[in-house]
Structures are given as structure tokens and as C-alpha cells.
Coordinates of C-alpha atoms in Angstrom, one line a residue:
M1 CA 58.1 -60.3 -67.4
K2 CA 61.4 -59.3 -68.7
H3 CA 62.3 -60.4 -72.2
R4 CA 65.8 -60.7 -73.6
L5 CA 66.4 -60.2 -77.2
A6 CA 68.4 -63.0 -78.8
L7 CA 71.7 -61.7 -80.2
P8 CA 73.0 -63.3 -83.4
S9 CA 75.9 -65.7 -82.9
T10 CA 79.3 -64.8 -84.4
R11 CA 80.5 -68.5 -84.6
P12 CA 80.3 -70.0 -88.1
A13 CA 77.9 -72.8 -88.6
P14 CA 79.5 -76.2 -88.6
H15 CA 78.2 -77.1 -92.0
R16 CA 79.8 -74.1 -93.6
R17 CA 83.3 -75.1 -92.3
Q18 CA 82.7 -78.6 -93.7
R19 CA 81.7 -77.3 -97.2
G20 CA 85.0 -75.3 -97.5
A21 CA 87.2 -78.3 -96.6
A22 CA 85.4 -80.5 -99.1
T23 CA 86.1 -78.0 -101.9
L24 CA 89.8 -78.1 -101.0
V25 CA 89.9 -81.8 -101.0
V26 CA 88.1 -82.0 -104.3
V27 CA 90.5 -79.5 -105.8
M28 CA 93.5 -81.5 -104.5
L29 CA 92.0 -84.7 -105.9
L30 CA 91.5 -83.1 -109.3
F31 CA 95.0 -81.7 -109.3
F32 CA 96.3 -85.2 -108.4
V33 CA 94.3 -86.8 -111.1
I34 CA 95.5 -84.2 -113.6
S35 CA 99.1 -84.8 -112.5
L36 CA 98.6 -88.6 -113.0
V37 CA 97.2 -88.0 -116.5
A38 CA 100.1 -85.6 -117.4
A39 CA 102.6 -88.1 -116.1
Y40 CA 101.0 -90.9 -118.0
A41 CA 100.9 -88.8 -121.2
S42 CA 104.5 -87.9 -120.7
R43 CA 105.4 -91.5 -120.2
N44 CA 103.6 -92.4 -123.4
L45 CA 105.3 -89.6 -125.2
I46 CA 108.8 -90.7 -124.0
F47 CA 108.0 -94.3 -125.0
E48 CA 106.8 -93.2 -128.5
Q49 CA 110.0 -91.0 -128.9
R50 CA 112.2 -94.0 -128.0
T51 CA 110.2 -96.3 -130.3
S52 CA 110.5 -93.8 -133.1
A53 CA 114.2 -93.4 -132.5
N54 CA 114.7 -97.2 -132.5
Q55 CA 112.6 -97.5 -135.7
Y56 CA 114.6 -94.7 -137.3
H57 CA 118.0 -96.4 -136.4
S58 CA 116.7 -99.8 -137.5
T59 CA 115.5 -98.5 -140.9
Q60 CA 118.7 -96.5 -141.4
S61 CA 120.9 -99.5 -140.8
F62 CA 118.7 -101.7 -143.0
E63 CA 118.8 -99.2 -145.9
A64 CA 122.6 -98.9 -145.4
A65 CA 122.8 -102.7 -145.7
E66 CA 120.7 -102.7 -148.9
A67 CA 122.9 -100.0 -150.3
G68 CA 125.9 -102.1 -149.5
L69 CA 124.5 -105.1 -151.3
E70 CA 123.8 -103.0 -154.4
W71 CA 127.3 -101.5 -154.1
A72 CA 129.0 -104.9 -153.9
V73 CA 127.1 -106.2 -157.0
A74 CA 128.2 -103.0 -159.0
M75 CA 131.8 -103.2 -157.8
L76 CA 132.1 -106.9 -158.9
S77 CA 131.5 -105.7 -162.5
S78 CA 133.7 -102.6 -162.3
G79 CA 137.3 -102.0 -163.5
R80 CA 140.5 -101.3 -161.6
A81 CA 140.1 -99.8 -158.2
G82 CA 142.4 -98.2 -155.7
D83 CA 142.4 -98.6 -151.9
D84 CA 139.6 -96.0 -151.8
C85 CA 137.5 -98.2 -154.1
L86 CA 137.5 -95.5 -156.8
P87 CA 138.4 -96.1 -160.5
T88 CA 142.1 -95.9 -161.3
T89 CA 144.3 -96.3 -164.4
D90 CA 147.2 -97.6 -162.3
T91 CA 147.9 -100.9 -164.1
S92 CA 149.4 -102.4 -161.0
R93 CA 145.9 -102.5 -159.4
D94 CA 143.4 -105.3 -159.9
N95 CA 139.7 -104.8 -160.3
F96 CA 137.4 -105.3 -157.3
R97 CA 136.6 -108.8 -158.3
Q98 CA 140.2 -109.8 -158.6
R99 CA 141.0 -108.1 -155.3
Y100 CA 138.6 -110.1 -153.3
L101 CA 137.8 -113.2 -155.3
T102 CA 139.6 -115.8 -157.3
T103 CA 138.1 -118.4 -159.7
N104 CA 139.3 -122.0 -160.2
V105 CA 139.7 -122.2 -164.0
T106 CA 139.2 -126.0 -163.8
T107 CA 136.1 -126.3 -161.6
G108 CA 134.7 -122.8 -162.0
V109 CA 134.3 -122.4 -158.2
V110 CA 134.6 -118.9 -157.0
N111 CA 136.6 -118.5 -153.8
R112 CA 137.3 -115.5 -151.6
K113 CA 140.8 -114.4 -151.9
L114 CA 141.3 -112.8 -148.4
P115 CA 140.5 -114.0 -144.9
T116 CA 136.9 -113.8 -143.7
N117 CA 137.7 -110.9 -141.3
I118 CA 138.5 -108.6 -144.2
W119 CA 135.6 -106.3 -145.1
A120 CA 135.3 -103.6 -147.7
A121 CA 133.3 -100.7 -146.2
C122 CA 131.7 -97.4 -147.0
S123 CA 130.5 -94.5 -144.7
F124 CA 128.4 -91.5 -145.4
N125 CA 130.4 -88.4 -144.5
G126 CA 127.4 -86.0 -144.5
T127 CA 127.8 -85.1 -148.2
A128 CA 128.8 -88.3 -150.1
W129 CA 129.8 -91.9 -149.5
Q130 CA 133.4 -92.5 -148.8
C131 CA 134.7 -96.1 -149.2
T132 CA 137.8 -98.2 -148.4
C133 CA 138.8 -101.5 -150.0
P134 CA 141.5 -102.9 -147.7
I135 CA 143.4 -106.1 -147.9
L136 CA 144.6 -106.1 -144.3
G137 CA 141.5 -105.1 -142.4
L138 CA 139.5 -102.1 -141.1
T139 CA 140.7 -99.7 -138.4
A140 CA 138.8 -97.1 -136.3
G141 CA 140.1 -94.3 -138.5
S142 CA 139.4 -95.9 -141.8
L143 CA 136.2 -93.9 -142.5
P144 CA 134.3 -91.0 -141.0
V145 CA 131.7 -91.7 -138.3
V146 CA 129.2 -88.9 -139.2
G147 CA 126.5 -91.0 -141.0
P148 CA 125.4 -94.6 -141.7
A149 CA 127.9 -97.1 -142.9
F150 CA 128.1 -100.7 -144.3
G151 CA 130.6 -103.4 -144.6
V152 CA 130.8 -106.2 -147.3
R153 CA 132.5 -109.6 -147.3
F154 CA 132.2 -112.7 -149.4
V155 CA 131.7 -116.3 -148.4
N156 CA 132.6 -119.4 -150.5
Q157 CA 129.9 -121.6 -152.1
L158 CA 131.9 -124.7 -152.8
N159 CA 129.2 -126.7 -154.5
K160 CA 128.0 -123.8 -156.7
P161 CA 130.5 -123.0 -159.5
G162 CA 130.3 -119.4 -160.6
A163 CA 128.5 -118.3 -157.4
V164 CA 129.5 -116.6 -154.2
R165 CA 127.6 -115.3 -151.2
A166 CA 127.8 -111.6 -150.2
E167 CA 127.2 -110.7 -146.6
V168 CA 126.5 -107.1 -145.7
N169 CA 126.3 -105.4 -142.3
G170 CA 124.6 -102.0 -142.2
C171 CA 125.2 -99.8 -139.2
T172 CA 124.0 -96.4 -138.0
S173 CA 127.5 -95.1 -138.0
F174 CA 131.0 -96.4 -138.9
D175 CA 132.2 -98.6 -136.1
V176 CA 134.5 -101.5 -136.7
A177 CA 132.9 -103.7 -134.0
C178 CA 129.5 -103.2 -135.7
I179 CA 130.7 -103.5 -139.3
T180 CA 132.5 -106.8 -138.7
N181 CA 130.1 -108.3 -136.2
V182 CA 128.9 -111.8 -137.4
G183 CA 128.4 -113.6 -134.1
P184 CA 125.6 -113.6 -131.4
G185 CA 127.2 -110.7 -129.6
T186 CA 125.5 -107.3 -129.5
P187 CA 127.1 -104.7 -131.7
S188 CA 127.9 -101.3 -130.4
S189 CA 125.5 -99.6 -133.0
C190 CA 122.2 -100.6 -134.5
Q191 CA 123.0 -103.3 -137.1
S192 CA 121.1 -105.0 -139.9
T193 CA 122.5 -107.9 -141.8
L194 CA 121.7 -109.0 -145.4
C195 CA 122.9 -111.9 -147.4
S196 CA 122.5 -112.7 -151.1
L197 CA 123.7 -115.4 -153.4
L198 CA 125.4 -113.9 -156.4
A199 CA 126.1 -115.7 -159.7
S200 CA 128.2 -114.7 -162.6
H201 CA 126.6 -114.4 -166.0
S202 CA 129.5 -115.3 -168.2
G203 CA 130.7 -112.8 -170.8
L204 CA 131.5 -115.8 -173.1
K205 CA 128.7 -118.2 -172.6
S206 CA 129.5 -120.5 -175.6
P207 CA 133.2 -120.2 -176.7
P208 CA 133.7 -121.0 -180.4
I209 CA 135.1 -124.3 -181.3
A210 CA 137.3 -123.1 -184.2
A211 CA 140.2 -120.7 -184.5
V212 CA 138.3 -118.7 -187.1
T213 CA 134.5 -118.7 -187.3
A214 CA 132.6 -116.8 -190.0
R215 CA 128.9 -116.6 -190.7
G216 CA 129.9 -115.9 -194.4
D217 CA 133.0 -116.9 -196.3
I218 CA 136.6 -117.2 -195.3
S219 CA 138.5 -116.1 -198.4
G220 CA 141.7 -114.3 -199.5
T221 CA 145.1 -115.4 -200.6
A222 CA 146.7 -116.6 -197.3
L223 CA 145.8 -117.4 -193.7
T224 CA 147.4 -119.5 -191.1
A225 CA 145.2 -121.1 -188.5
S226 CA 145.9 -123.7 -185.8
N227 CA 143.8 -125.5 -183.2
P228 CA 145.6 -128.1 -181.0
S229 CA 142.6 -128.5 -178.7
Q230 CA 141.2 -132.1 -178.6
A231 CA 138.2 -130.8 -176.7
A232 CA 137.3 -128.4 -179.5
G233 CA 137.8 -131.1 -182.1
G234 CA 140.9 -129.4 -183.6
I235 CA 138.7 -127.4 -186.0
T236 CA 140.7 -124.6 -187.6
L237 CA 138.2 -122.8 -189.9
H238 CA 134.5 -122.9 -189.5
A239 CA 132.2 -121.0 -192.0
G240 CA 128.7 -120.8 -193.2
G241 CA 130.1 -120.3 -196.7
T242 CA 133.3 -121.2 -198.6
I243 CA 136.7 -121.6 -197.0
L244 CA 140.1 -120.4 -198.4
A245 CA 141.7 -123.5 -200.1
S246 CA 145.2 -122.2 -199.7
A247 CA 145.1 -121.7 -196.0
T248 CA 148.0 -123.1 -193.9
L249 CA 146.3 -125.3 -191.2
S250 CA 147.5 -127.2 -188.1
S251 CA 145.2 -129.4 -186.0
V252 CA 145.5 -132.1 -183.4
P253 CA 148.0 -134.8 -184.0
G254 CA 146.7 -137.4 -186.5
T255 CA 144.2 -135.1 -188.1
P256 CA 144.9 -134.1 -191.8
P257 CA 144.8 -130.3 -192.2
E258 CA 142.1 -130.5 -194.9
L259 CA 139.8 -132.4 -192.5
S260 CA 140.1 -129.7 -189.8
T261 CA 137.8 -127.2 -191.7
R262 CA 134.0 -127.0 -191.6
P263 CA 132.7 -125.1 -194.7
S264 CA 129.1 -124.5 -195.7
D265 CA 127.8 -125.3 -192.2
S266 CA 124.1 -124.7 -192.2
A267 CA 124.2 -124.1 -188.4
L268 CA 125.9 -120.8 -189.2
A269 CA 123.2 -119.7 -191.6
L270 CA 121.7 -117.4 -189.1
P271 CA 119.9 -114.0 -189.5
A272 CA 122.2 -111.0 -189.6
D273 CA 123.0 -109.3 -186.3
T274 CA 120.7 -106.5 -185.2
G275 CA 120.5 -104.7 -181.9
D276 CA 117.7 -106.9 -180.5
C277 CA 118.2 -110.1 -182.6
L278 CA 117.2 -113.3 -180.8
N279 CA 118.5 -116.0 -183.1
C280 CA 121.7 -114.6 -184.7
T281 CA 125.4 -115.2 -184.6
F282 CA 125.9 -112.9 -181.7
T283 CA 123.4 -114.6 -179.4
S284 CA 124.7 -118.0 -180.4
V285 CA 128.1 -117.0 -178.9
F286 CA 127.2 -114.7 -176.0
G287 CA 123.8 -116.0 -175.0
L288 CA 122.2 -112.5 -174.9
R289 CA 120.8 -110.0 -177.4
P290 CA 123.4 -107.5 -178.5
V291 CA 121.6 -104.5 -176.9
T292 CA 121.3 -106.4 -173.5
Y293 CA 124.9 -107.6 -173.6
R294 CA 126.2 -104.1 -174.4
Q295 CA 124.3 -102.5 -171.5
Q296 CA 125.4 -105.0 -168.8
P297 CA 127.5 -103.5 -166.0
A298 CA 130.6 -105.4 -167.0
T299 CA 130.8 -103.8 -170.4
V300 CA 132.7 -100.7 -171.1
Q301 CA 131.9 -98.9 -174.4
V302 CA 134.4 -97.0 -176.6
D303 CA 133.0 -94.7 -179.3
C304 CA 134.4 -95.8 -182.7
T305 CA 132.4 -93.5 -185.0
S306 CA 135.8 -92.9 -186.5
T307 CA 138.2 -95.8 -186.8
C308 CA 139.6 -96.9 -183.4
N309 CA 143.2 -98.1 -183.0
A310 CA 145.0 -100.2 -180.4
L311 CA 145.8 -97.2 -178.3
A312 CA 142.0 -96.5 -177.8
V313 CA 141.5 -100.1 -176.7
N314 CA 144.4 -100.2 -174.4
T315 CA 143.4 -96.9 -172.8
A316 CA 140.0 -98.4 -172.0
L317 CA 141.7 -101.5 -170.6
A318 CA 144.0 -99.5 -168.4
A319 CA 141.1 -98.6 -166.2
N320 CA 138.9 -101.6 -166.9
R321 CA 140.9 -104.7 -166.5
G322 CA 138.7 -107.8 -166.7
R323 CA 135.8 -106.0 -168.3
I324 CA 134.3 -106.5 -171.8
V325 CA 135.3 -103.9 -174.3
W326 CA 132.7 -102.9 -176.8
L327 CA 133.8 -100.8 -179.8
K328 CA 130.5 -99.2 -180.8
N329 CA 129.6 -97.7 -184.2
A330 CA 130.8 -98.6 -187.7
G331 CA 134.4 -97.2 -187.5
G332 CA 135.7 -100.6 -186.3
L333 CA 139.3 -101.3 -185.2
T334 CA 142.4 -101.0 -187.3
I335 CA 145.8 -102.3 -186.1
D336 CA 148.6 -101.1 -188.3
N337 CA 151.7 -100.9 -186.1
T338 CA 154.2 -103.6 -185.0
T339 CA 154.0 -102.4 -181.4
D340 CA 150.2 -102.8 -181.3
I341 CA 149.5 -105.5 -178.6
I342 CA 146.1 -105.9 -177.0
G343 CA 145.8 -108.0 -173.9
S344 CA 148.2 -110.7 -172.7
A345 CA 148.3 -114.4 -172.1
A346 CA 147.7 -113.8 -168.4
S347 CA 145.0 -111.1 -169.0
P348 CA 143.2 -111.8 -172.2
V349 CA 140.5 -109.4 -173.5
L350 CA 136.9 -110.0 -174.7
L351 CA 136.6 -107.5 -177.6
V352 CA 133.3 -106.8 -179.5
V353 CA 133.7 -104.7 -182.6
E354 CA 130.5 -103.4 -184.2
G355 CA 132.5 -102.4 -187.3
P356 CA 135.2 -104.2 -189.3
L357 CA 138.5 -105.5 -187.8
T358 CA 141.4 -104.7 -190.0
I359 CA 145.0 -105.8 -189.3
A360 CA 147.2 -104.0 -191.9
A361 CA 150.2 -105.5 -193.5
S362 CA 152.4 -102.9 -191.7
A363 CA 151.6 -104.6 -188.4
N364 CA 153.8 -107.5 -189.5
T365 CA 153.8 -110.5 -187.1
S366 CA 154.6 -108.5 -184.0
A367 CA 151.1 -107.0 -183.6
R368 CA 149.0 -109.3 -181.4
I369 CA 145.6 -109.7 -179.8
Y370 CA 145.2 -112.1 -176.9
G371 CA 141.6 -113.2 -176.3
L372 CA 138.4 -113.4 -178.3
V373 CA 137.5 -110.9 -181.0
Y374 CA 134.0 -110.7 -182.3
A375 CA 133.7 -108.4 -185.3
A376 CA 131.2 -107.5 -188.0
S377 CA 133.8 -108.6 -190.6
A378 CA 137.6 -109.1 -190.6
A379 CA 140.5 -108.3 -193.0
L380 CA 143.6 -110.0 -191.8
N381 CA 146.7 -109.0 -193.7
A382 CA 149.3 -109.6 -190.9
G383 CA 149.5 -109.9 -187.1
E384 CA 148.4 -112.7 -184.8
I385 CA 145.3 -113.5 -182.8
H386 CA 145.8 -115.8 -179.8
G387 CA 142.4 -117.2 -178.7
A388 CA 139.8 -117.0 -181.4
L389 CA 138.1 -114.8 -184.0
V390 CA 134.4 -114.8 -184.8
S391 CA 132.9 -112.8 -187.6
A392 CA 129.3 -112.0 -188.2
G393 CA 130.1 -111.6 -191.9
N394 CA 133.2 -112.6 -194.0
V395 CA 136.9 -113.0 -193.2
V396 CA 139.5 -112.2 -195.7
G397 CA 143.1 -113.4 -195.1
S398 CA 146.4 -112.5 -196.7
G399 CA 150.1 -112.1 -196.0
T400 CA 151.3 -113.4 -192.7
A401 CA 148.0 -113.3 -190.8
Q402 CA 147.8 -116.0 -188.1
V403 CA 145.0 -117.1 -185.7
A404 CA 145.9 -119.6 -183.0
Y405 CA 143.1 -121.2 -181.1
E406 CA 144.0 -121.2 -177.3
A407 CA 141.4 -123.0 -175.2
D408 CA 143.0 -121.8 -171.9
L409 CA 142.5 -118.2 -172.8
L410 CA 138.9 -118.8 -173.8
D411 CA 138.2 -120.7 -170.6
L412 CA 139.7 -117.9 -168.6
L413 CA 137.4 -115.4 -170.4
R414 CA 134.4 -117.7 -169.9
L415 CA 134.9 -117.9 -166.1
T416 CA 136.2 -114.5 -165.3
T417 CA 134.3 -112.0 -167.5
G418 CA 130.7 -111.0 -167.2
S419 CA 128.4 -109.5 -164.6
F420 CA 127.5 -110.8 -161.2
V421 CA 123.7 -110.7 -160.5
P422 CA 121.6 -111.7 -157.5
V423 CA 120.1 -115.2 -157.7
P424 CA 116.3 -115.2 -157.3
G425 CA 115.4 -116.6 -153.9
G426 CA 119.0 -116.2 -152.7
W427 CA 118.3 -113.0 -150.6
R428 CA 117.7 -113.0 -146.9
D429 CA 117.9 -110.5 -144.0
F430 CA 119.8 -112.6 -141.6
P431 CA 123.4 -114.2 -141.6

């Protein structure tokens, strides 16, 4: 028998071919899964990036709006300002409050002075804030567009005397459409809106009722005082001690001059003024402790370690119209020239003198102060005070000194001086 040897086959086994194809398929499936995972992760990353960017822009606009509200409160208690909102000594300029608000001296209602489409605005230029206080409106080139910006306007509160609402738009960049947007339309930049009710804390909470009020005595050789105000009772001289018998007095019609004085009033027997006194002559007039009143935003301080004169006061007023002037330290104020005039009938001053007030005989009758003067003591040898004088000590009169009680000036000071402060519960983050 013949036998054939079986030769090995060169054809690959079927199962080996199948095993290679399966590996390829598995690799492709794994690659596809990895691609899906990468795509999903990339999608989440893009979503997170967009969310973070939106959160950043939202926070930026909100912080800009808060900065705008704080800026508005500070500006309402500041002095004269130019079109760039910066302090100026240009006496033709009003302060920020007078530029945008007006107060009805009869009702005390605060009204906006300009149309509702007029906004004051500030923008961050990359280094500092740059502002504009227009009276005609914003334009695209009013401020740089580098950084965040805010705009401020005021809204009347007809039933709330002494109050006004501030509305602030904060934006990621300066854009007029965003800054002035108040409707349902979508602004061109990310916008946050804040509103707050602001109220004025009067600089003269309780105006005096007499032309001259003294915690101590009103003495001397001569003093002329008048009070034609029926509402104030026509009181000319009001003292916790004795009153000068030879004073020349004028009161409301029908009131004998000798009945227009109030000597030895126990209501004026108050503790001496100190920095933090709670029940003293100062707090009875201004409603705040001296240290608190002095530090409020609306008060400008002048160092009178050495005696100050009318020039020093008028220099402070040149840049701070409508603000309270506090002459600190014991030097006091001396007026000794016939040309010394402080304030005016249209723009009276609220003057606090830590030291003595002295009006020298050389001032004659031409030297005048319009407004309220509160001093540690007073020596009146000449000159005129139109408004009222309050002394935490004694008042000595002689020569041609005159004090005329003018209720209109005191009402104007009561309604237009002081600091604006946010009303608790009056803040919200929507229009």
C-alpha cells in the first residue's frame, strides 16, 4: 500500500481571521467612546466657561451699580462740582445736589431738577474712575469704554418730604443704551439695576425761636435784636441767665418789646457742650452729638487753631456751597472789616464755631453774616447777623451790633443742608 504524507496547509484558519477583525472593531469602538467622552467633556468645559463669563459680567455690573449708589450718596453731600463731577472753586457752579435736585421750601418735597432721561455717569478707564455730570444728556463719547460703568438718576417721591429715590444702572462697559435703559428692552451690555430711597438728615433739625439764644447771659451795653416771625412767637432774646436791660428790641406787631424776651429759662440750663454730649445745647439745636455732626459727609472743617477770619470762611464756601462749615479748635472767628460778608440772602450759611465769635467795632454795620451761627460764645461790637445766633455760653453786645431773626433763611437751611442717607428697607435690586 502506498501512503501519502499529509502536507501542512498554508491557508489561515478561519477562527484566526475572525479574531483579528474583532480586535479592530473593539479598538474602533473604544476610540469612538473616547471621542464621545472627550466631546462631552469639551462641551461641559465650554458651558462652564460661558457660565463663568456670564457670572463675571453679572457680578461686575452689580458691583458697578453698588459703587454708583455709594457715589451718588457721597455726591449729594459734596460741594461745588464741574461738568466732570470734580470739586471746583468756580462760584458760578452749583453743588451736585443743586444741579440735579430742588427742594420746595414750603412743603419740603425734593424734586428732580432735570428730565428723567438725564443721567450722571462714571466709567473706569483702566486706572481710575472718570465721571460726567451733564445737564443735557450722555453721548457715546462722554466717557471711555475700557472698563465697567454706571449711571445715576433721581426719581421724585411726592408723598415723602425730604426724600428722593436714586436709580443706578451698572454696566460692563460704558454704553449709553445700557446706562440709560429703564424699560423691558434688552440692553447691549450686561446690566444690573439698583434703587434706594434716600432721605436728608437736616443740618438744622430744630431752628432756634429767637434772634439771639444763649445758654448763659446776654449782657453788655447795647444790642439790637428783631424778630418779626409770628410762627416763632416774635422772641428776640432767649437766655438761660440774665438779659441785657438796655437792648433795643423789635417784635411782631402788638407785642411790647419788653415781653419779647425770655430770661432765666430753665430749659436752657443744659450741660456744657462736649464732643460726645447727649443732652447739651448743641444736640438740642442740631439733633446729633457734636462729634457725629462734625464727621458727617456734608460738613467741611476749617482749622482755626489760630483765629480765623471771614476770608477763611469764604474760601471754604467757594468750593463748598450748601455745606456746613465747622470752624474747629479754640481760635474762633473774628470779623473786623467793613467788607467782611459771609453768605447771602439767597445762599445762607450754617456756621459752627468751636471757639468764640467776635465782631469788632471796626466792622461797623457793613459786615454781615447771613444764616445761622452757633458759637461757644459771642462778643458783638458791630456788624449784622441775618438769621439767628446761638451761643453755648454768653453773649456780650455793644455798639451797633444787630441780630435780625429771618425765618425764611432758617427754613432754607433746615431743608437744604445736611447729609443724604439711605433709608433702611428702601434698597432693592430691581427698578
